XYZ file of C-alpha atoms in Angstrom:
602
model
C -49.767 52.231 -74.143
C -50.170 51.795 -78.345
C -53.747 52.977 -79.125
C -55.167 50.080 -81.397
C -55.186 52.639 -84.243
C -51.496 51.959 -83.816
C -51.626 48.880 -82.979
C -53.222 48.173 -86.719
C -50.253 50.012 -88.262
C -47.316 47.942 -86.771
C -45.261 46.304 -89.187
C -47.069 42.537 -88.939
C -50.456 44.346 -88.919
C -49.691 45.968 -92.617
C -50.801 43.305 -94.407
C -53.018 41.158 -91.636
C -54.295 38.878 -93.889
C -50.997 37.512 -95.515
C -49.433 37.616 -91.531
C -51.989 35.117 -90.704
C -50.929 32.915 -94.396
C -47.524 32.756 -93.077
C -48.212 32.579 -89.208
C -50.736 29.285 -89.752
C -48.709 27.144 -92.334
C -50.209 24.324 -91.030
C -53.398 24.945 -92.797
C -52.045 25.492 -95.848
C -52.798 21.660 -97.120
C -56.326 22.268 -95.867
C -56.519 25.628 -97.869
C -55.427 24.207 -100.992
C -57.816 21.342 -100.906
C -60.838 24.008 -100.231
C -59.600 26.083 -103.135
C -59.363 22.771 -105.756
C -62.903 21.814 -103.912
C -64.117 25.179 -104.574
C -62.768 24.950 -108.488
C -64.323 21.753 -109.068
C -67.353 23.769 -108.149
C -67.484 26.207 -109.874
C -66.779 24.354 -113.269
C -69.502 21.960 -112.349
C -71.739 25.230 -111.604
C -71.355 26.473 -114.668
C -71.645 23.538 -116.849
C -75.409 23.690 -116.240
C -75.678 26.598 -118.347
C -73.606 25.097 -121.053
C -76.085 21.977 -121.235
C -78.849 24.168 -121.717
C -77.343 26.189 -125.114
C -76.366 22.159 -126.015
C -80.400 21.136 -125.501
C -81.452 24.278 -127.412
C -78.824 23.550 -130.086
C -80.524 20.069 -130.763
C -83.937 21.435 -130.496
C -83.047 24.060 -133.050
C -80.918 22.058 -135.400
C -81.204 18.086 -134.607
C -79.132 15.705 -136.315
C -76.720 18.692 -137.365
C -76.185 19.378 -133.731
C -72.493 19.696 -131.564
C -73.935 16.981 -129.112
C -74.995 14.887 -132.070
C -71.477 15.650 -134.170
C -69.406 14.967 -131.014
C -71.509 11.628 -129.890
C -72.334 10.330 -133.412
C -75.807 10.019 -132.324
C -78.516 10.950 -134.924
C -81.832 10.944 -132.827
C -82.609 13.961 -131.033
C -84.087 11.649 -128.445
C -80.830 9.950 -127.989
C -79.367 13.457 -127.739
C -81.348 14.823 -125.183
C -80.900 11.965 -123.359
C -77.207 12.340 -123.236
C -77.785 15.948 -122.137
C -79.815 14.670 -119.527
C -77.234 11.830 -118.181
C -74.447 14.561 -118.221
C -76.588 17.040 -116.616
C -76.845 13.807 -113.550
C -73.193 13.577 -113.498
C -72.488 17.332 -113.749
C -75.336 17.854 -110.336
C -73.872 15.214 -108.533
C -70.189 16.634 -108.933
C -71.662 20.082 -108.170
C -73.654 18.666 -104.841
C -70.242 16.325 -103.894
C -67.719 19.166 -104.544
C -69.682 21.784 -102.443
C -70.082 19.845 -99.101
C -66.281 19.028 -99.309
C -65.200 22.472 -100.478
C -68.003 23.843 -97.229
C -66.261 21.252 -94.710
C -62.977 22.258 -95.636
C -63.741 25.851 -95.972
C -65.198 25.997 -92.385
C -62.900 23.786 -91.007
C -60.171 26.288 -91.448
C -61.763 29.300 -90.320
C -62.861 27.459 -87.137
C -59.183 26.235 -86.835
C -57.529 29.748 -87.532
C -60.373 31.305 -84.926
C -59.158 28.509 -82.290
C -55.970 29.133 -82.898
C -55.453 32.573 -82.606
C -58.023 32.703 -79.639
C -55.397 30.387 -77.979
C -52.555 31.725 -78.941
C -53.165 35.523 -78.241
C -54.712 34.371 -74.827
C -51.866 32.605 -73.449
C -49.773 35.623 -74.856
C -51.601 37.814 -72.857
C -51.498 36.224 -69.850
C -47.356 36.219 -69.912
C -48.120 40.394 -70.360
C -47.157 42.248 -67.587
C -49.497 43.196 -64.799
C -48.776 47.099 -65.937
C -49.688 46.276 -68.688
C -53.293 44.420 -68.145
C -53.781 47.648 -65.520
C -53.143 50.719 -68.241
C -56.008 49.007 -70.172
C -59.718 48.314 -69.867
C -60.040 44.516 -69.661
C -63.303 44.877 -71.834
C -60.580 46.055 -74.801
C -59.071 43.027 -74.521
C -61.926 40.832 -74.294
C -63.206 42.740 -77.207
C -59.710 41.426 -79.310
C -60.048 38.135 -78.312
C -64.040 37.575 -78.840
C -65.327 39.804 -81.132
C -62.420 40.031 -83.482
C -61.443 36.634 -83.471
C -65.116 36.162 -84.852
C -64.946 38.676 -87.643
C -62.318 36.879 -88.586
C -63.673 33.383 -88.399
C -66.568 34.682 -90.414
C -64.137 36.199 -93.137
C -62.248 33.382 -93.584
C -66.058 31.266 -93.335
C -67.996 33.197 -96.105
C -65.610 36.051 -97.426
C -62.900 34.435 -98.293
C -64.758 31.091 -100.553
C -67.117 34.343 -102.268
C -63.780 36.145 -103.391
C -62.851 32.999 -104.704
C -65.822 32.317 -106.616
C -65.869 35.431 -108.075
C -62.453 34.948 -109.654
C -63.768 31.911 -111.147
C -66.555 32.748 -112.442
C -64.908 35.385 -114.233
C -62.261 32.847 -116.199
C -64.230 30.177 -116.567
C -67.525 32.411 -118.155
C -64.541 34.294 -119.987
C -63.365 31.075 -121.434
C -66.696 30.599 -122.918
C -66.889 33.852 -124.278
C -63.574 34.183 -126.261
C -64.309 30.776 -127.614
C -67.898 31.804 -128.728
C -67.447 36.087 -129.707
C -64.378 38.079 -129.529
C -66.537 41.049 -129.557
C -69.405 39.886 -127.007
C -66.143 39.268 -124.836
C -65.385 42.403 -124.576
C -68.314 44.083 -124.581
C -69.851 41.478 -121.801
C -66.248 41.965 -119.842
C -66.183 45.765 -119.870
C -68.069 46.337 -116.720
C -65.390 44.551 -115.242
C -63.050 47.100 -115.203
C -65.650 49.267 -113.518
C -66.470 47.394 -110.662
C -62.829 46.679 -109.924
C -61.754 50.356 -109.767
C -64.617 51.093 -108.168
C -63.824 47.894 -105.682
C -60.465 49.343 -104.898
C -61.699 52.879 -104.267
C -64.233 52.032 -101.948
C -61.491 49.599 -100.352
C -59.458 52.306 -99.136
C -62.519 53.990 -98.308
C -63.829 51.595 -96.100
C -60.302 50.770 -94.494
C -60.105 53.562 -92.228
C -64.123 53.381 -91.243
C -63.656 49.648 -90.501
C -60.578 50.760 -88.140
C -62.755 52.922 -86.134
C -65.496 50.141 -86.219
C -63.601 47.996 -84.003
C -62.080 50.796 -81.718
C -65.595 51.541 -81.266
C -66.260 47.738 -80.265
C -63.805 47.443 -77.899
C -65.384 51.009 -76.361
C -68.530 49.479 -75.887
C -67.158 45.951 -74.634
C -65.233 47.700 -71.855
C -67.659 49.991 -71.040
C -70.037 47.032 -70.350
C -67.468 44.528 -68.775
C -66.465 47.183 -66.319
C -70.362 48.701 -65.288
C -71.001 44.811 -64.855
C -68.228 44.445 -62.403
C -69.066 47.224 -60.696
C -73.117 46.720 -60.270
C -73.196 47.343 -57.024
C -71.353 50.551 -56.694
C -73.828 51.357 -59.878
C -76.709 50.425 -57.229
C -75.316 51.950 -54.488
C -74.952 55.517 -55.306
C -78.451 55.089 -57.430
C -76.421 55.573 -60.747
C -78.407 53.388 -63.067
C -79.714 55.778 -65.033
C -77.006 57.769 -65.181
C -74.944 54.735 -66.375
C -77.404 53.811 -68.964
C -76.682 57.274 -70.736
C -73.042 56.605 -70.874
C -74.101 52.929 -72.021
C -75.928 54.432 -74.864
C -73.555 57.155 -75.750
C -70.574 54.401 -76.312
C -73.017 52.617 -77.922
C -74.423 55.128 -80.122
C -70.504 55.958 -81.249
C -70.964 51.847 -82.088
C -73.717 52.522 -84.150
C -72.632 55.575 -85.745
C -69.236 54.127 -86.688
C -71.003 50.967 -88.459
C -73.530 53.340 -89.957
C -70.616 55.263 -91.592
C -69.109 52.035 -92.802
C -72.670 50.399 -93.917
C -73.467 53.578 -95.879
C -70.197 53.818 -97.972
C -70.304 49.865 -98.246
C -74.194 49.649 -99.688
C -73.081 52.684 -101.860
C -71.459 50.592 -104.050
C -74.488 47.673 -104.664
C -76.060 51.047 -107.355
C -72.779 50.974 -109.466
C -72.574 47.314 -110.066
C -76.028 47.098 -110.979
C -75.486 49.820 -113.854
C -72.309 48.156 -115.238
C -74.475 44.468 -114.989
C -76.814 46.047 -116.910
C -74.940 47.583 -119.329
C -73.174 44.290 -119.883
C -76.710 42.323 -120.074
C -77.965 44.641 -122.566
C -74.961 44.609 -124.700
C -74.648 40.919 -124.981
C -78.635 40.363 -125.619
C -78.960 42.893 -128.106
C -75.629 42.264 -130.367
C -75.688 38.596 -129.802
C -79.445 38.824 -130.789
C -78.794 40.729 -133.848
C -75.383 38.372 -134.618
C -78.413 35.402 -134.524
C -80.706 36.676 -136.474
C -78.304 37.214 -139.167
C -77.209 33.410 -139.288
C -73.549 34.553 -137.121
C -74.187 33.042 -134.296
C -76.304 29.713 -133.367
C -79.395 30.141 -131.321
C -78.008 27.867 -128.688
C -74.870 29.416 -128.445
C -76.908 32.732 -128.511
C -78.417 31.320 -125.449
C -75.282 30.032 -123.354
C -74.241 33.484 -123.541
C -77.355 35.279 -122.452
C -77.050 32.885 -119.247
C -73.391 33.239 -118.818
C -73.622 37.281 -118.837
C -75.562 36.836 -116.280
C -73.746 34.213 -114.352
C -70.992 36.307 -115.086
C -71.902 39.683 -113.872
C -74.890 39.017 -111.163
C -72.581 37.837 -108.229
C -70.660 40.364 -108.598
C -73.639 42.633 -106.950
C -72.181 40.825 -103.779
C -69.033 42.790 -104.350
C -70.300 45.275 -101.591
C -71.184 42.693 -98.819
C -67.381 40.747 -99.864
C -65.915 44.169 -99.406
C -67.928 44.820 -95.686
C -66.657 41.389 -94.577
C -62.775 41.735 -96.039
C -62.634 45.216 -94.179
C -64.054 43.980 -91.047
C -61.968 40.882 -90.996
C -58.845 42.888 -91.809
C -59.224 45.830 -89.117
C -59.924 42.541 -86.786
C -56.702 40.460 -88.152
C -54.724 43.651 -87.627
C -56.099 44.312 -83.671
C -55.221 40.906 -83.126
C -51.627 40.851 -84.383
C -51.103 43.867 -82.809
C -52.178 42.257 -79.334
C -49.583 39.821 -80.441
C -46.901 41.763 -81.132
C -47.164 43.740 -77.715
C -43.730 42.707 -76.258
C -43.720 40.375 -72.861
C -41.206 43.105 -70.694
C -41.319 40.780 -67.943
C -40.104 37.545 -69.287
C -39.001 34.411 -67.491
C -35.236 33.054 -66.903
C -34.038 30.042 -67.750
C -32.450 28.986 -64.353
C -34.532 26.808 -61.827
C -33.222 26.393 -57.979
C -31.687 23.649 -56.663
C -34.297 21.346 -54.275
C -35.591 22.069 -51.247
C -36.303 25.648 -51.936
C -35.084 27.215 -48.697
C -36.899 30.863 -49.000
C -34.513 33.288 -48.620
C -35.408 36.771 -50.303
C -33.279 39.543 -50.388
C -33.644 43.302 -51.672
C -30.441 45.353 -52.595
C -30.127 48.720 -53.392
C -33.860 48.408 -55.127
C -35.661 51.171 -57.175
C -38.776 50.536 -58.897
C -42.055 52.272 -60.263
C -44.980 52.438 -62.733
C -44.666 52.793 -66.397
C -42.872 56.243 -67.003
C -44.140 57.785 -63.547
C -42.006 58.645 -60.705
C -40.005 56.204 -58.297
C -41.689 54.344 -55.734
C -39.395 52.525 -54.180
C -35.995 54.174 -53.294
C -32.823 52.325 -53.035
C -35.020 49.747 -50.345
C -32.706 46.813 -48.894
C -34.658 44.515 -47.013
C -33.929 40.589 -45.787
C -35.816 38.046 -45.175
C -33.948 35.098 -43.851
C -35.350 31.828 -44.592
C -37.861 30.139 -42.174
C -38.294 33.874 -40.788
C -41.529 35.871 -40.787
C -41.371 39.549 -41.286
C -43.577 41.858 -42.121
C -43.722 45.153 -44.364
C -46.206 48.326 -43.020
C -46.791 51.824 -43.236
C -48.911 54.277 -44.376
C -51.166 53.722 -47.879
C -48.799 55.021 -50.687
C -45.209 54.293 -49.144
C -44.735 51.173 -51.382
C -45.716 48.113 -49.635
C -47.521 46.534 -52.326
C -44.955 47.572 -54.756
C -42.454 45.503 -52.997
C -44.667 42.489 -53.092
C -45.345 42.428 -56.838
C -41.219 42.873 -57.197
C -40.707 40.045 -54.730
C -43.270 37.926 -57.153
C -41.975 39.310 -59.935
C -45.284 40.931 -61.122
C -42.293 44.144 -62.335
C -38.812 44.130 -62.350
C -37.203 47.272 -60.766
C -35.523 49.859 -61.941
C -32.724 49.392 -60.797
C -30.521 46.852 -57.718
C -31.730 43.526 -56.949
C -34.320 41.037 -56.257
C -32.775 37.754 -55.156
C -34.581 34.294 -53.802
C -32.324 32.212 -52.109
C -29.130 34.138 -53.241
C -30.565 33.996 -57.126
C -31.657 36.894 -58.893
C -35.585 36.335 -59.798
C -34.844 37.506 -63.371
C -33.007 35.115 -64.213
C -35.361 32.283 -62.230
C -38.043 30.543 -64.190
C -41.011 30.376 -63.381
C -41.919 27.027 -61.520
C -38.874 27.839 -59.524
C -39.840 31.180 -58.351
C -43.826 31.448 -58.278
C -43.997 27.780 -58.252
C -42.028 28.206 -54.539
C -44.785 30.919 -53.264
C -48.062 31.018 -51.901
C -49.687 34.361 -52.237
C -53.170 35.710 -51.041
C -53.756 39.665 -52.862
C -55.899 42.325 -51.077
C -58.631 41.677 -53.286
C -59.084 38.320 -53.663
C -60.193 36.436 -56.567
C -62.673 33.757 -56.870
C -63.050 31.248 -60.250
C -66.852 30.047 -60.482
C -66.661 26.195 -59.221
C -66.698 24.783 -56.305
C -65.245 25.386 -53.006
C -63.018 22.708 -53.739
C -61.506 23.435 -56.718
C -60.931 27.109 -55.756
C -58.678 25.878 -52.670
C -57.020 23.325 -55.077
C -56.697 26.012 -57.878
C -52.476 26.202 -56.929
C -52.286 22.450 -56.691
C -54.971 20.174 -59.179
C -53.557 17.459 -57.780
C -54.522 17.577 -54.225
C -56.485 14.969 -52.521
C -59.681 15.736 -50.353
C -57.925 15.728 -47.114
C -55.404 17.663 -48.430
C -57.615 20.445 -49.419
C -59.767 19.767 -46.091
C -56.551 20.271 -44.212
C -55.599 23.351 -45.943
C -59.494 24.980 -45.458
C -59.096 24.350 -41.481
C -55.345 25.884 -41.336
C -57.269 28.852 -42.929
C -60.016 28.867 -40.274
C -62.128 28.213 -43.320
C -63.409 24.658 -42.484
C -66.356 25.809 -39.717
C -68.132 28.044 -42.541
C -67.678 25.510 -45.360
C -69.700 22.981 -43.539
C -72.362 25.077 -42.473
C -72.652 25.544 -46.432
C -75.411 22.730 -48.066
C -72.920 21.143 -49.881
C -69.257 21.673 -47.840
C -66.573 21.170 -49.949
C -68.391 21.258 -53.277
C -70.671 24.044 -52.607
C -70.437 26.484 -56.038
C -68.878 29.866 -55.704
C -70.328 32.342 -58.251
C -68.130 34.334 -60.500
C -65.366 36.232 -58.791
C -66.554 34.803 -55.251
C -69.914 36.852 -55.206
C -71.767 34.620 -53.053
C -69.143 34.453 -50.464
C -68.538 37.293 -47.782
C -65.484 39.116 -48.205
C -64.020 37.503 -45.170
C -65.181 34.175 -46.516
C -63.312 34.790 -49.618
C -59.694 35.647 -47.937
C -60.063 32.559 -45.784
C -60.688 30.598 -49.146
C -57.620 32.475 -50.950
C -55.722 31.392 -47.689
C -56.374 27.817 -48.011
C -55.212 28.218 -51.341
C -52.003 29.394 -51.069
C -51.168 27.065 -47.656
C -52.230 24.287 -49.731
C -49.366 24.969 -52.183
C -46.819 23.877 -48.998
C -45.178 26.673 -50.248
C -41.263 27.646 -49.617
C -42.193 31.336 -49.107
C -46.349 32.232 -47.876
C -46.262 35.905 -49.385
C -49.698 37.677 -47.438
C -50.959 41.076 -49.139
C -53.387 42.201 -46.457
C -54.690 38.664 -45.581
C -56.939 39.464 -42.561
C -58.171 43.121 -43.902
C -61.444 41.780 -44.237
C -61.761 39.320 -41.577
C -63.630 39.679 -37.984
C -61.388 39.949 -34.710
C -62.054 36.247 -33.850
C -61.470 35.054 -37.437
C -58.444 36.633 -37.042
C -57.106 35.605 -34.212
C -58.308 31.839 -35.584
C -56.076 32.556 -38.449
C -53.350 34.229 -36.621
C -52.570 31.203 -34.647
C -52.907 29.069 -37.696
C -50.205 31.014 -39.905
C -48.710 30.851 -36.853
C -48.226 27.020 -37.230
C -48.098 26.736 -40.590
C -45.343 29.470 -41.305
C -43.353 27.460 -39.099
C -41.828 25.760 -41.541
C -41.376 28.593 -44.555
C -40.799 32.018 -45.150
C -43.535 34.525 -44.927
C -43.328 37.711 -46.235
C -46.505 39.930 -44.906
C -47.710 43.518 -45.804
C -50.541 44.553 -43.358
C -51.955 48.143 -41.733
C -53.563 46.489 -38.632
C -49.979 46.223 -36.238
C -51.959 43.499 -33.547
C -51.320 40.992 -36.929
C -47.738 40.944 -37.478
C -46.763 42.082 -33.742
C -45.275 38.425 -33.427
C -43.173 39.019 -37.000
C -39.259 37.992 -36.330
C -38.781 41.475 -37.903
C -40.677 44.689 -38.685
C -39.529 47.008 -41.730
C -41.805 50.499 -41.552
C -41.884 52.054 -45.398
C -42.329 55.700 -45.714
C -42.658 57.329 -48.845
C -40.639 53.856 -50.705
C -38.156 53.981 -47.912
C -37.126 51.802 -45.478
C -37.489 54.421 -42.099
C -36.698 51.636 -39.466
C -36.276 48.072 -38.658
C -36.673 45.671 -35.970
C -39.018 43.622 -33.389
C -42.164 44.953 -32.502
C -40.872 45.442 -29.207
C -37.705 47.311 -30.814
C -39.593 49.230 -32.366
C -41.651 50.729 -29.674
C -39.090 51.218 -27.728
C -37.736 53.228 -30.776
C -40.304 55.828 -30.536
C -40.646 56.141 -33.983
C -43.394 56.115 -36.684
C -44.149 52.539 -35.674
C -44.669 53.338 -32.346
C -47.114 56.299 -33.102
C -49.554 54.267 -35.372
C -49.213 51.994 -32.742
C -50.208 53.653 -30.341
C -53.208 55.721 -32.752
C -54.024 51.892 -33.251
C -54.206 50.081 -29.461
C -56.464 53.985 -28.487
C -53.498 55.289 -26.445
C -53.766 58.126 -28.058
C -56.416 59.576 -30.607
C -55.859 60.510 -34.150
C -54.806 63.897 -34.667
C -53.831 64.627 -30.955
């Protein structure tokens, strides 16, 4: 697995920020109008300042003034009350221009964070299941949540501020060349400063931000997993042991943000020293130019207000900085979730109607990641309509062959086939779309009763689910509940018994009427009477598909059509229960350690 250090440095996650620009062209109309919003502005923002040199200007000289030359209007009344009509205008422009460029501005981070949520979602669902397992699922969630945010609130507030900046600087530039060459460049040389000093701390900040969100995902999985397991955590009286390691990830949170804050506010002293260096040129030369008849008082003023419009945002340099880094360690976790490749991808071939639920193993060797084999050239068949089962000890592979039958992995090497086809090349709705399957551990959504049984089939009517909850022995318990049918189930299934919760995942998959009922342990957790309740049902309702079961208790698939014992990823033997006793083999010693006829260890 890619640490998400190395995830940032794939080839996409480079340069995150222009990825996203040519990922999302469909905003690009919507950016453009929020950057000729934001213009608009920003001229109208600093026009304000203009207007007030133009007043002083008519104070100071009156008839002989630029508002009275460029209007022809002689009384300094009349010219103020220009000023004052323009200064209207000018506000209303300003007020206008800012709630577009703010709609538009938000409206496109909100749409990129949607987006991209979406998008990397979905992508990660089509990830392979050894995939999702070789990673804490509080990682993820961190990539998904709390990145997608830092990005929404780059895009929100850094990316308009940048912006602004940039204007600010041509448009207050403008005004200077026109007024003072020299005040130019003596206002402007700060400048230069702050942007070296903007790029150093840039790649200085980079790497900090980096470890930032490693150390967010740290914390989010820490959390996400103790949360999941509370009761263990309860249990074995762990809490406080717990809530050290909670505040140890958390502290590595802290101290990774402090590291980042501390460079990042590091930088607020050095602006302030070029502003004022800038400040003081401008006031004292242009002071000095006015006194000696240079320069006109209200020009003298504009440009005492314009070093300061000028130079005072950029003091927010630091906090623009803090959000570009954080949105670009973000934008590069996320693209790197993207770019993870799907191994397990689905064909393009779908199988002819009715599905008839043959599934066949050839010559099949599979396992995890870069471990060792699991499964060892295993050839199994299940003829359709048949029920067979798959046992042996924990370890020999039993689940393994499950998740290759529904295509969870591929294998190694031979072949998986359904109905003569190999599952690779099988889309989905064809393969998974002909199975039912209930896991070992059995999950829950939080809903009702209802929708968790219709979960494989939205479409279902009531009776239909009703029907499907009584195949599964499940209909007695639901009606005992306050409100049957649409009684809630908590997250994951919490406020249903474990046994409660297989029946429920057993209803699900029957209500599928699926080609091929696939059973991973379907009764582990189930009393003797439930299970003989559900026996008969599968019983009945396997009599029209395939069913493919994996179980340790024997007394449940006794009445299989065939048996296949796995040892160590190897099919050992084959047959009927009876067969197989009268084998003498490994079945019939863990049957017989199972029935008491003889005791463990004997």
């Amino acid at each position: 697995m890619r640490s998400h250090v190395s995830q940032a440095l794939t080839h996409d996650a480079d340069q995150p920020l222009r990825a996203l620009w040519q990922r999302y062209r469909a905003y690009r109309a919507r950016f453009v109008g929020a950057v000729v919003s934001s213009t608009v502005n920003k001229v109208a923002d600093v026009m304000p300042e203009l207007l007030i040199g133009a007043a002083v200007d008519v104070v100071v000289r009156g008839d002989a003034s630029f508002v009275g030359e460029v209007l022809g209007v002689e009384s300094r009344y009349a010219q103020l009350g220009w000023i004052a009509v323009i200064n209207v205008v000018v506000w209303i422009i300003e007020s206008g221009s800012e709630y577009v460029a703010s709609v538009l501005w938000r409206g496109l981070a909100q749409g990129v964070e949607h987006d991209l949520r979406v998008e990397a979602y979905d992508h990660v669902q089509h990830l392979d299941l050894g995939w999702h397992e070789s990673r804490p699922a509080g990682s993820t969630l961190a990539t998904l949540n709390d990145d997608v945010n830092q990005l929404e609130r780059f895009l929100d507030i850094g990316a308009p501020a940048i912006l602004q900046t940039v204007l600010n600087v041509l448009l207050v530039g403008g005004v200077f060349a026109v007024a003072s060459g020299q005040l130019l460049v003596l206002a402007f040389l700060p400048i230069p400063l702050i942007v070296v000093g903007s790029l150093v701390f840039q790649k200085r900040l980079e790497p900090l931000y980096v470890k930032v969100r490693a150390a967010v995902a740290d914390l989010s999985g820490t959390l996400s997993a103790n949360l999941a397991g509370i009761a263990t955590i309860k249990s074995f009286t762990a809490e406080d042991r717990e809530r050290d390691r909670v505040a140890a990830v958390s502290q590595a949170y802290r101290d990774a943000n402090t590291n980042a804050i501390r460079s990042s506010a590091a930088f607020v002293p050095l602006v302030r020293m070029a502003i004022l260096a800038g400040f003081t040129c401008t006031l004292l030369l242009g002071g000095w130019a006015t006194l000696r008849g240079d320069l006109e008082v209200g020009l003298y003023s504009v440009l005492v207000f314009m070093t300061q419009r000028l130079l005072w945002p950029l003091t927010d340099v630091a906090e623009v900085l803090d959000l570009y880094q954080r949105g670009r360690a973000s934008a590069a976790r996320i693209l790197g979730l993207l770019e993870e490749p799907v191994s397990v991808k689905a064909g393009d071939t779908a199988l002819a109607r009715p599905v008839s639920g043959r599934i066949e193993l050839r010559g099949v060797r599979a396992g995890y990641a870069d471990g060792p084999d699991v499964l060892h050239g295993v050839d199994l068949v299940v003829p359709a309509g048949e029920t067979h089962a798959v046992v042996g000890a924990t370890g020999s592979g039993k689940s393994s062959l499950l998740r290759l039958v529904l295509r969870f992995d591929d294998p190694r090497s031979g072949e998986v086939l359904f109905d003569g086809q190999d599952v690779r090349e099988l889309d989905w709705d064809s393969l998974r779309g002909s199975m039912g399957y209930v896991a070992q551990d059995v999950f829950m959504f939080a809903g009702s009763i209802a929708d968790n049984i219709a979960y494989g089939r939205p479409d279902a009517t009531r009776e239909q689910v009703r029907a499907a909850a009584e195949a599964a022995a499940a209909l007695d318990f639901i009606e005992a509940l306050p409100d049957g049918l649409d009684a809630w189930v908590g997250e994951r299934g919490v406020t249903l018994s474990g046994g409660q919760r297989q029946r429920l995942a057993l209803a699900r998959a029957l209500l599928r009427d699926p080609a091929v009922l696939v059973l991973d342990e379907a009764t582990s957790a189930v009393d003797n009477e439930t299970e003989a309740a559900i026996q008969t049902s599968l019983r009945q309702a396997t009599a029209s598909c395939t069913a493919l079961v994996v179980a340790h208790r024997l007394s449940t698939v006794r009445h299989s059509h065939r048996i296949w014992v796995l040892d160590a990823g190897r099919v050992t033997e084959d047959g009927t229960h009876d067969e197989l006793l009268a084998l003498d083999g490994a079945y019939a010693a863990l049957w017989r350690v199972q029935t008491g006829e003889v005791a463990i260890g004997a």
